[in-house]
Amino acid sequence: MVLGPGDSPGFLLWHATLRWQRDIAAALTPLGLTHVQFVLLACAWWLNGQGEHPNQLALARQAGTDVKMTSQVLRALENKGLIEREVDPADTRAKRLRVTDSGTVLAPRAIAAVEQVDARFFQPVAVGEVVALLGRLAHPET
């Protein structure tokens, strides 16, 4: 049985995701960030706030991003003065990531903008239900 577009969960998810991504991009553009730049900056900011200075691999794992793409995006964030890469004293081949003062100011502003988009976008569904469903979809093995 072939489902019509309005009955296909995957098709509906595709359209919902496109709308959400457009809304996120519109909120982040005035801040000078792409969505993936935001995700990596926010994750690095959060980890730094927990006393951690992740390397590129640890940040990619936290964010769920490809390591090579992460490297390219970190370079852009570094060029914008939002992230610094510091030599890891334990392994001089590795670089630890530190959010700069400018990044520390921008990250919470960007997070607030994204959270406003999320609140509007997911408003038709109770927060607990959204988090439960998305958690199950993101991590079906748990």
Short mmCIF file of N, CA, C and O in Angstrom, two decimals:
data_model
loop_
_atom_site.label_atom_id
_atom_site.label_comp_id
_atom_site.label_asym_id
_atom_site.label_seq_id
_atom_site.Cartn_x
_atom_site.Cartn_y
_atom_site.Cartn_z
N MET A 1 0.84 -1.18 0.00
CA MET A 1 0.00 0.00 0.00
C MET A 1 0.88 1.25 0.00
O MET A 1 1.74 1.42 0.86
N VAL A 2 0.67 2.10 -0.95
CA VAL A 2 1.43 3.34 -1.06
C VAL A 2 0.63 4.45 -0.38
O VAL A 2 -0.54 4.66 -0.67
N LEU A 3 1.31 5.13 0.54
CA LEU A 3 0.66 6.23 1.26
C LEU A 3 0.72 7.50 0.43
O LEU A 3 1.69 7.77 -0.28
N GLY A 4 -0.32 8.31 0.55
CA GLY A 4 -0.30 9.63 -0.08
C GLY A 4 0.59 10.54 0.74
O GLY A 4 0.89 10.27 1.92
N PRO A 5 1.04 11.66 0.16
CA PRO A 5 1.95 12.55 0.87
C PRO A 5 1.44 13.00 2.24
O PRO A 5 2.20 13.07 3.19
N GLY A 6 0.17 13.26 2.34
CA GLY A 6 -0.40 13.71 3.61
C GLY A 6 -0.46 12.64 4.68
O GLY A 6 -0.72 12.94 5.85
N ASP A 7 -0.26 11.37 4.29
CA ASP A 7 -0.30 10.26 5.24
C ASP A 7 1.07 9.64 5.48
O ASP A 7 1.19 8.68 6.23
N SER A 8 2.08 10.16 4.82
CA SER A 8 3.42 9.60 4.92
C SER A 8 4.21 10.31 6.01
O SER A 8 4.54 11.51 5.88
N PRO A 9 4.56 9.63 7.11
CA PRO A 9 5.33 10.28 8.18
C PRO A 9 6.64 10.88 7.68
O PRO A 9 7.01 11.98 8.08
N GLY A 10 7.32 10.16 6.81
CA GLY A 10 8.60 10.67 6.30
C GLY A 10 8.43 11.94 5.49
O GLY A 10 9.22 12.89 5.61
N PHE A 11 7.40 11.98 4.65
CA PHE A 11 7.16 13.16 3.83
C PHE A 11 6.77 14.35 4.70
O PHE A 11 7.24 15.47 4.49
N LEU A 12 5.92 14.10 5.69
CA LEU A 12 5.52 15.17 6.60
C LEU A 12 6.72 15.66 7.43
O LEU A 12 6.88 16.87 7.64
N LEU A 13 7.57 14.72 7.87
CA LEU A 13 8.77 15.10 8.61
C LEU A 13 9.68 15.95 7.74
O LEU A 13 10.26 16.95 8.19
N TRP A 14 9.82 15.57 6.47
CA TRP A 14 10.64 16.33 5.52
C TRP A 14 10.15 17.79 5.45
O TRP A 14 10.94 18.72 5.57
N HIS A 15 8.86 17.98 5.29
CA HIS A 15 8.32 19.34 5.18
C HIS A 15 8.43 20.09 6.49
O HIS A 15 8.73 21.30 6.50
N ALA A 16 8.17 19.42 7.60
CA ALA A 16 8.31 20.08 8.91
C ALA A 16 9.76 20.50 9.14
O ALA A 16 10.02 21.62 9.61
N THR A 17 10.69 19.64 8.77
CA THR A 17 12.11 19.94 8.95
C THR A 17 12.52 21.13 8.08
O THR A 17 13.26 22.02 8.55
N LEU A 18 12.05 21.16 6.85
CA LEU A 18 12.37 22.30 5.97
C LEU A 18 11.85 23.62 6.56
O LEU A 18 12.55 24.64 6.56
N ARG A 19 10.64 23.60 7.09
CA ARG A 19 10.06 24.81 7.67
C ARG A 19 10.86 25.23 8.90
O ARG A 19 11.20 26.40 9.09
N TRP A 20 11.20 24.25 9.76
CA TRP A 20 11.97 24.54 10.97
C TRP A 20 13.34 25.11 10.60
O TRP A 20 13.79 26.11 11.18
N GLN A 21 14.02 24.50 9.62
CA GLN A 21 15.33 24.99 9.22
C GLN A 21 15.26 26.41 8.66
O GLN A 21 16.15 27.23 8.92
N ARG A 22 14.22 26.72 7.89
CA ARG A 22 14.05 28.09 7.37
C ARG A 22 13.89 29.07 8.53
O ARG A 22 14.49 30.16 8.52
N ASP A 23 13.10 28.70 9.52
CA ASP A 23 12.86 29.58 10.67
C ASP A 23 14.16 29.78 11.47
O ASP A 23 14.45 30.89 11.91
N ILE A 24 14.91 28.71 11.65
CA ILE A 24 16.18 28.80 12.38
C ILE A 24 17.16 29.69 11.61
O ILE A 24 17.80 30.58 12.19
N ALA A 25 17.27 29.48 10.31
CA ALA A 25 18.19 30.30 9.49
C ALA A 25 17.81 31.77 9.57
O ALA A 25 18.69 32.64 9.69
N ALA A 26 16.51 32.06 9.53
CA ALA A 26 16.07 33.46 9.61
C ALA A 26 16.42 34.08 10.95
O ALA A 26 16.76 35.27 11.02
N ALA A 27 16.39 33.31 12.02
CA ALA A 27 16.73 33.83 13.35
C ALA A 27 18.24 34.02 13.51
O ALA A 27 18.68 34.93 14.22
N LEU A 28 19.03 33.17 12.86
CA LEU A 28 20.49 33.22 13.04
C LEU A 28 21.19 34.17 12.08
O LEU A 28 22.27 34.67 12.39
N THR A 29 20.59 34.42 10.92
CA THR A 29 21.23 35.28 9.93
C THR A 29 21.60 36.66 10.49
O THR A 29 22.73 37.12 10.28
N PRO A 30 20.72 37.33 11.23
CA PRO A 30 21.11 38.63 11.78
C PRO A 30 22.29 38.56 12.76
O PRO A 30 22.97 39.55 13.00
N LEU A 31 22.53 37.38 13.30
CA LEU A 31 23.65 37.19 14.23
C LEU A 31 24.92 36.77 13.50
O LEU A 31 25.97 36.57 14.14
N GLY A 32 24.83 36.58 12.20
CA GLY A 32 26.00 36.23 11.40
C GLY A 32 26.41 34.78 11.51
O GLY A 32 27.57 34.44 11.28
N LEU A 33 25.45 33.90 11.84
CA LEU A 33 25.75 32.48 12.00
C LEU A 33 24.88 31.63 11.08
O LEU A 33 23.71 31.94 10.87
N THR A 34 25.46 30.56 10.56
CA THR A 34 24.68 29.53 9.91
C THR A 34 24.19 28.58 11.00
O THR A 34 24.65 28.63 12.15
N HIS A 35 23.31 27.68 10.63
CA HIS A 35 22.79 26.73 11.62
C HIS A 35 23.90 25.85 12.19
O HIS A 35 24.00 25.67 13.40
N VAL A 36 24.74 25.30 11.34
CA VAL A 36 25.79 24.42 11.83
C VAL A 36 26.83 25.20 12.63
O VAL A 36 27.36 24.70 13.63
N GLN A 37 27.11 26.45 12.26
CA GLN A 37 28.00 27.27 13.07
C GLN A 37 27.41 27.48 14.46
O GLN A 37 28.11 27.39 15.46
N PHE A 38 26.10 27.73 14.49
CA PHE A 38 25.43 27.89 15.78
C PHE A 38 25.56 26.63 16.63
O PHE A 38 25.89 26.70 17.81
N VAL A 39 25.28 25.47 16.03
CA VAL A 39 25.32 24.22 16.80
C VAL A 39 26.70 24.00 17.40
O VAL A 39 26.84 23.68 18.58
N LEU A 40 27.75 24.20 16.60
CA LEU A 40 29.10 23.96 17.10
C LEU A 40 29.51 25.01 18.13
O LEU A 40 30.14 24.67 19.14
N LEU A 41 29.16 26.27 17.90
CA LEU A 41 29.47 27.31 18.88
C LEU A 41 28.73 27.04 20.18
O LEU A 41 29.32 27.11 21.26
N ALA A 42 27.44 26.71 20.10
CA ALA A 42 26.65 26.45 21.30
C ALA A 42 27.18 25.25 22.06
O ALA A 42 27.27 25.28 23.30
N CYS A 43 27.54 24.18 21.36
CA CYS A 43 28.08 23.00 22.03
C CYS A 43 29.42 23.31 22.70
O CYS A 43 29.65 22.91 23.84
N ALA A 44 30.29 24.03 21.99
CA ALA A 44 31.59 24.39 22.58
C ALA A 44 31.39 25.30 23.79
O ALA A 44 32.04 25.13 24.82
N TRP A 45 30.48 26.26 23.68
CA TRP A 45 30.18 27.17 24.79
C TRP A 45 29.67 26.39 26.00
O TRP A 45 30.10 26.61 27.13
N TRP A 46 28.76 25.45 25.76
CA TRP A 46 28.21 24.65 26.85
C TRP A 46 29.31 23.80 27.49
O TRP A 46 29.42 23.75 28.72
N LEU A 47 30.11 23.13 26.66
CA LEU A 47 31.19 22.29 27.20
C LEU A 47 32.20 23.13 27.97
O LEU A 47 32.65 22.73 29.05
N ASN A 48 32.57 24.30 27.45
CA ASN A 48 33.48 25.18 28.17
C ASN A 48 32.87 25.58 29.51
O ASN A 48 33.58 25.65 30.52
N GLY A 49 31.58 25.83 29.52
CA GLY A 49 30.89 26.19 30.77
C GLY A 49 30.89 25.07 31.79
O GLY A 49 30.75 25.32 32.99
N GLN A 50 31.06 23.83 31.32
CA GLN A 50 31.16 22.66 32.21
C GLN A 50 32.61 22.39 32.61
O GLN A 50 32.91 21.37 33.22
N GLY A 51 33.51 23.30 32.22
CA GLY A 51 34.93 23.14 32.55
C GLY A 51 35.69 22.28 31.56
O GLY A 51 36.84 21.92 31.81
N GLU A 52 35.06 21.93 30.44
CA GLU A 52 35.72 21.10 29.43
C GLU A 52 36.21 21.96 28.28
O GLU A 52 35.57 22.95 27.92
N HIS A 53 37.33 21.57 27.72
CA HIS A 53 37.88 22.22 26.52
C HIS A 53 38.08 21.11 25.50
O HIS A 53 39.16 20.53 25.41
N PRO A 54 37.00 20.82 24.75
CA PRO A 54 37.03 19.65 23.86
C PRO A 54 37.97 19.85 22.69
O PRO A 54 38.26 20.98 22.28
N ASN A 55 38.42 18.73 22.15
CA ASN A 55 39.11 18.80 20.86
C ASN A 55 38.03 18.70 19.78
O ASN A 55 36.84 18.55 20.07
N GLN A 56 38.46 18.77 18.55
CA GLN A 56 37.53 18.76 17.42
C GLN A 56 36.68 17.49 17.40
O GLN A 56 35.47 17.53 17.15
N LEU A 57 37.29 16.35 17.66
CA LEU A 57 36.56 15.08 17.64
C LEU A 57 35.49 15.03 18.72
O LEU A 57 34.36 14.63 18.48
N ALA A 58 35.83 15.47 19.93
CA ALA A 58 34.86 15.47 21.02
C ALA A 58 33.70 16.42 20.72
O ALA A 58 32.54 16.10 21.01
N LEU A 59 34.00 17.56 20.12
CA LEU A 59 32.94 18.50 19.77
C LEU A 59 32.04 17.91 18.68
O LEU A 59 30.81 18.02 18.76
N ALA A 60 32.64 17.28 17.68
CA ALA A 60 31.85 16.65 16.62
C ALA A 60 30.93 15.58 17.20
O ALA A 60 29.76 15.47 16.80
N ARG A 61 31.44 14.80 18.13
CA ARG A 61 30.60 13.76 18.76
C ARG A 61 29.45 14.39 19.54
O ARG A 61 28.32 13.92 19.48
N GLN A 62 29.74 15.45 20.29
CA GLN A 62 28.71 16.12 21.07
C GLN A 62 27.62 16.68 20.15
O GLN A 62 26.44 16.56 20.44
N ALA A 63 28.05 17.27 19.04
CA ALA A 63 27.11 17.92 18.13
C ALA A 63 26.45 16.95 17.15
O ALA A 63 25.44 17.28 16.54
N GLY A 64 27.04 15.77 16.97
CA GLY A 64 26.52 14.81 16.00
C GLY A 64 26.87 15.19 14.58
O GLY A 64 26.12 14.90 13.64
N THR A 65 28.02 15.84 14.40
CA THR A 65 28.44 16.30 13.08
C THR A 65 29.63 15.50 12.57
O THR A 65 30.36 14.89 13.35
N ASP A 66 29.83 15.54 11.27
CA ASP A 66 30.96 14.89 10.62
C ASP A 66 32.25 15.61 11.03
O ASP A 66 32.28 16.85 11.09
N VAL A 67 33.31 14.86 11.30
CA VAL A 67 34.55 15.43 11.81
C VAL A 67 35.18 16.39 10.80
O VAL A 67 35.63 17.49 11.17
N LYS A 68 35.21 16.02 9.53
CA LYS A 68 35.83 16.90 8.52
C LYS A 68 35.02 18.18 8.34
O LYS A 68 35.59 19.27 8.23
N MET A 69 33.72 18.05 8.31
CA MET A 69 32.88 19.23 8.19
C MET A 69 33.04 20.11 9.42
O MET A 69 33.10 21.34 9.33
N THR A 70 33.15 19.48 10.59
CA THR A 70 33.35 20.21 11.83
C THR A 70 34.61 21.05 11.75
O THR A 70 34.63 22.22 12.15
N SER A 71 35.67 20.47 11.20
CA SER A 71 36.93 21.20 11.06
C SER A 71 36.75 22.44 10.20
O SER A 71 37.24 23.53 10.54
N GLN A 72 36.03 22.32 9.10
CA GLN A 72 35.80 23.45 8.21
C GLN A 72 34.98 24.55 8.89
O GLN A 72 35.28 25.73 8.78
N VAL A 73 33.95 24.14 9.61
CA VAL A 73 33.09 25.11 10.28
C VAL A 73 33.85 25.78 11.43
O VAL A 73 33.72 26.99 11.64
N LEU A 74 34.66 25.01 12.15
CA LEU A 74 35.47 25.60 13.22
C LEU A 74 36.43 26.64 12.66
O LEU A 74 36.67 27.68 13.30
N ARG A 75 36.96 26.39 11.49
CA ARG A 75 37.85 27.36 10.85
C ARG A 75 37.10 28.67 10.61
O ARG A 75 37.61 29.76 10.87
N ALA A 76 35.85 28.56 10.15
CA ALA A 76 35.04 29.76 9.93
C ALA A 76 34.75 30.48 11.25
O ALA A 76 34.84 31.71 11.33
N LEU A 77 34.44 29.72 12.29
CA LEU A 77 34.19 30.33 13.60
C LEU A 77 35.46 30.97 14.15
O LEU A 77 35.40 32.03 14.79
N GLU A 78 36.58 30.35 13.89
CA GLU A 78 37.87 30.91 14.32
C GLU A 78 38.14 32.22 13.57
O GLU A 78 38.56 33.21 14.17
N ASN A 79 37.87 32.23 12.26
CA ASN A 79 38.06 33.44 11.46
C ASN A 79 37.15 34.57 11.91
O ASN A 79 37.50 35.74 11.77
N LYS A 80 35.99 34.23 12.46
CA LYS A 80 35.07 35.24 12.98
C LYS A 80 35.44 35.69 14.39
O LYS A 80 34.79 36.57 14.96
N GLY A 81 36.46 35.06 14.97
CA GLY A 81 36.90 35.42 16.32
C GLY A 81 36.01 34.88 17.42
O GLY A 81 36.00 35.40 18.53
N LEU A 82 35.27 33.80 17.14
CA LEU A 82 34.35 33.23 18.12
C LEU A 82 34.91 32.02 18.85
O LEU A 82 34.45 31.69 19.95
N ILE A 83 35.88 31.36 18.24
CA ILE A 83 36.51 30.15 18.80
C ILE A 83 38.02 30.31 18.65
O ILE A 83 38.49 30.85 17.65
N GLU A 84 38.75 29.78 19.62
CA GLU A 84 40.21 29.68 19.49
C GLU A 84 40.60 28.23 19.66
O GLU A 84 40.00 27.49 20.44
N ARG A 85 41.60 27.84 18.90
CA ARG A 85 42.16 26.49 19.03
C ARG A 85 43.49 26.63 19.75
O ARG A 85 44.36 27.35 19.31
N GLU A 86 43.62 25.91 20.86
CA GLU A 86 44.84 25.96 21.66
C GLU A 86 45.48 24.59 21.69
O GLU A 86 44.78 23.57 21.75
N VAL A 87 46.79 24.55 21.65
CA VAL A 87 47.51 23.27 21.68
C VAL A 87 47.21 22.57 23.00
O VAL A 87 47.25 23.17 24.07
N ASP A 88 46.89 21.28 22.89
CA ASP A 88 46.62 20.45 24.06
C ASP A 88 47.96 20.10 24.70
O ASP A 88 48.80 19.47 24.07
N PRO A 89 48.18 20.49 25.95
CA PRO A 89 49.47 20.18 26.60
C PRO A 89 49.74 18.67 26.70
O PRO A 89 50.89 18.24 26.70
N ALA A 90 48.67 17.87 26.74
CA ALA A 90 48.83 16.42 26.85
C ALA A 90 49.14 15.76 25.51
O ALA A 90 49.66 14.65 25.46
N ASP A 91 48.79 16.43 24.40
CA ASP A 91 49.01 15.89 23.07
C ASP A 91 49.17 17.06 22.11
O ASP A 91 48.19 17.64 21.67
N THR A 92 50.41 17.41 21.80
CA THR A 92 50.68 18.61 21.01
C THR A 92 50.12 18.53 19.58
O THR A 92 50.05 19.54 18.91
N ARG A 93 49.69 17.34 19.14
CA ARG A 93 49.06 17.22 17.82
C ARG A 93 47.61 17.66 17.87
O ARG A 93 47.03 18.02 16.86
N ALA A 94 47.00 17.63 19.04
CA ALA A 94 45.58 17.96 19.20
C ALA A 94 45.42 19.42 19.59
O ALA A 94 46.30 20.02 20.20
N LYS A 95 44.27 19.96 19.22
CA LYS A 95 43.93 21.35 19.58
C LYS A 95 42.67 21.33 20.44
O LYS A 95 41.70 20.67 20.13
N ARG A 96 42.75 22.02 21.54
CA ARG A 96 41.59 22.19 22.42
C ARG A 96 40.84 23.45 21.98
O ARG A 96 41.44 24.42 21.56
N LEU A 97 39.53 23.42 22.11
CA LEU A 97 38.69 24.52 21.65
C LEU A 97 38.24 25.36 22.83
O LEU A 97 37.78 24.84 23.84
N ARG A 98 38.38 26.67 22.66
CA ARG A 98 37.94 27.60 23.67
C ARG A 98 37.12 28.68 22.99
O ARG A 98 37.54 29.25 21.98
N VAL A 99 35.95 28.94 23.53
CA VAL A 99 35.11 30.01 23.01
C VAL A 99 35.70 31.33 23.49
O VAL A 99 36.02 31.49 24.67
N THR A 100 35.87 32.27 22.57
CA THR A 100 36.44 33.57 22.90
C THR A 100 35.42 34.42 23.67
O THR A 100 34.25 34.05 23.80
N ASP A 101 35.87 35.59 24.12
CA ASP A 101 34.95 36.51 24.80
C ASP A 101 33.80 36.89 23.87
O ASP A 101 32.64 36.93 24.30
N SER A 102 34.11 37.14 22.59
CA SER A 102 33.05 37.48 21.62
C SER A 102 32.07 36.32 21.46
O SER A 102 30.86 36.51 21.40
N GLY A 103 32.61 35.10 21.39
CA GLY A 103 31.77 33.92 21.27
C GLY A 103 30.93 33.70 22.51
O GLY A 103 29.77 33.26 22.43
N THR A 104 31.49 34.03 23.67
CA THR A 104 30.78 33.87 24.93
C THR A 104 29.61 34.84 25.03
O THR A 104 28.60 34.54 25.67
N VAL A 105 29.72 35.99 24.39
CA VAL A 105 28.62 36.95 24.34
C VAL A 105 27.57 36.50 23.32
O VAL A 105 26.37 36.57 23.58
N LEU A 106 28.04 36.03 22.17
CA LEU A 106 27.12 35.67 21.08
C LEU A 106 26.35 34.38 21.34
O LEU A 106 25.16 34.28 21.01
N ALA A 107 27.00 33.37 21.91
CA ALA A 107 26.36 32.06 22.08
C ALA A 107 25.03 32.13 22.82
O ALA A 107 24.02 31.61 22.31
N PRO A 108 24.95 32.77 23.99
CA PRO A 108 23.64 32.81 24.66
C PRO A 108 22.58 33.59 23.89
O PRO A 108 21.40 33.24 23.94
N ARG A 109 23.00 34.62 23.16
CA ARG A 109 22.05 35.36 22.32
C ARG A 109 21.51 34.46 21.23
O ARG A 109 20.30 34.46 20.95
N ALA A 110 22.38 33.69 20.60
CA ALA A 110 21.96 32.78 19.53
C ALA A 110 21.09 31.66 20.08
O ALA A 110 20.08 31.29 19.46
N ILE A 111 21.45 31.14 21.24
CA ILE A 111 20.64 30.09 21.86
C ILE A 111 19.24 30.62 22.17
O ILE A 111 18.23 29.94 21.90
N ALA A 112 19.15 31.83 22.69
CA ALA A 112 17.84 32.42 22.98
C ALA A 112 17.02 32.58 21.70
O ALA A 112 15.81 32.30 21.69
N ALA A 113 17.66 33.01 20.62
CA ALA A 113 16.95 33.17 19.34
C ALA A 113 16.42 31.83 18.84
O ALA A 113 15.28 31.73 18.39
N VAL A 114 17.24 30.80 18.94
CA VAL A 114 16.84 29.45 18.49
C VAL A 114 15.74 28.90 19.39
O VAL A 114 14.78 28.29 18.91
N GLU A 115 15.85 29.14 20.69
CA GLU A 115 14.82 28.65 21.60
C GLU A 115 13.48 29.33 21.35
O GLU A 115 12.42 28.71 21.49
N GLN A 116 13.50 30.59 20.93
CA GLN A 116 12.25 31.28 20.57
C GLN A 116 11.62 30.63 19.33
O GLN A 116 10.41 30.42 19.28
N VAL A 117 12.46 30.32 18.35
CA VAL A 117 11.96 29.63 17.15
C VAL A 117 11.37 28.28 17.54
O VAL A 117 10.27 27.92 17.10
N ASP A 118 12.10 27.53 18.36
CA ASP A 118 11.62 26.22 18.78
C ASP A 118 10.28 26.33 19.51
O ASP A 118 9.37 25.54 19.28
N ALA A 119 10.16 27.31 20.40
CA ALA A 119 8.92 27.48 21.16
C ALA A 119 7.74 27.74 20.23
O ALA A 119 6.66 27.15 20.40
N ARG A 120 7.95 28.60 19.22
CA ARG A 120 6.86 28.88 18.26
C ARG A 120 6.57 27.66 17.40
O ARG A 120 5.42 27.30 17.17
N PHE A 121 7.63 27.02 16.91
CA PHE A 121 7.46 25.90 15.99
C PHE A 121 6.75 24.72 16.65
O PHE A 121 5.85 24.12 16.07
N PHE A 122 7.17 24.38 17.86
CA PHE A 122 6.64 23.20 18.54
C PHE A 122 5.43 23.52 19.42
O PHE A 122 4.90 22.62 20.08
N GLN A 123 4.97 24.75 19.41
CA GLN A 123 3.88 25.19 20.28
C GLN A 123 2.63 24.32 20.18
O GLN A 123 1.99 24.07 21.20
N PRO A 124 2.27 23.78 19.01
CA PRO A 124 1.04 22.96 18.96
C PRO A 124 1.11 21.66 19.76
O PRO A 124 0.09 21.02 19.98
N VAL A 125 2.30 21.27 20.20
CA VAL A 125 2.47 20.00 20.91
C VAL A 125 3.12 20.29 22.26
O VAL A 125 4.01 21.14 22.36
N ALA A 126 2.70 19.58 23.30
CA ALA A 126 3.28 19.76 24.63
C ALA A 126 4.79 19.46 24.59
O ALA A 126 5.22 18.51 23.93
N VAL A 127 5.57 20.28 25.29
CA VAL A 127 7.03 20.15 25.26
C VAL A 127 7.49 18.74 25.63
O VAL A 127 8.34 18.16 24.96
N GLY A 128 6.91 18.18 26.67
CA GLY A 128 7.30 16.84 27.09
C GLY A 128 7.08 15.80 26.00
O GLY A 128 7.89 14.90 25.81
N GLU A 129 5.98 15.93 25.27
CA GLU A 129 5.69 15.00 24.18
C GLU A 129 6.69 15.16 23.04
O GLU A 129 7.15 14.18 22.47
N VAL A 130 7.01 16.41 22.70
CA VAL A 130 7.97 16.67 21.63
C VAL A 130 9.33 16.09 21.99
O VAL A 130 9.96 15.39 21.19
N VAL A 131 9.79 16.37 23.20
CA VAL A 131 11.11 15.89 23.64
C VAL A 131 11.13 14.37 23.67
O VAL A 131 12.11 13.75 23.23
N ALA A 132 10.07 13.75 24.15
CA ALA A 132 10.02 12.28 24.20
C ALA A 132 10.07 11.68 22.79
O ALA A 132 10.84 10.75 22.53
N LEU A 133 9.27 12.21 21.89
CA LEU A 133 9.24 11.69 20.52
C LEU A 133 10.58 11.90 19.83
O LEU A 133 11.15 10.97 19.25
N LEU A 134 11.10 13.12 19.87
CA LEU A 134 12.35 13.40 19.19
C LEU A 134 13.52 12.63 19.81
O LEU A 134 14.42 12.19 19.10
N GLY A 135 13.49 12.45 21.12
CA GLY A 135 14.51 11.64 21.78
C GLY A 135 14.49 10.20 21.28
O GLY A 135 15.53 9.61 21.02
N ARG A 136 13.29 9.65 21.14
CA ARG A 136 13.16 8.27 20.64
C ARG A 136 13.62 8.17 19.19
O ARG A 136 14.24 7.20 18.79
N LEU A 137 13.31 9.17 18.38
CA LEU A 137 13.72 9.16 16.98
C LEU A 137 15.23 9.38 16.83
O LEU A 137 15.86 8.77 15.97
N ALA A 138 15.79 10.25 17.67
CA ALA A 138 17.22 10.53 17.59
C ALA A 138 18.07 9.38 18.12
O ALA A 138 19.17 9.15 17.63
N HIS A 139 17.55 8.66 19.11
CA HIS A 139 18.31 7.58 19.75
C HIS A 139 17.43 6.34 19.91
O HIS A 139 17.05 5.98 21.03
N PRO A 140 17.09 5.68 18.80
CA PRO A 140 16.16 4.55 18.89
C PRO A 140 16.73 3.36 19.67
O PRO A 140 15.97 2.53 20.15
N GLU A 141 18.04 3.30 19.81
CA GLU A 141 18.66 2.16 20.51
C GLU A 141 18.52 2.24 22.03
O GLU A 141 18.76 1.27 22.72
N THR A 142 18.13 3.40 22.56
CA THR A 142 18.03 3.53 24.02
C THR A 142 16.63 3.30 24.52
O THR A 142 15.69 3.26 23.82
#
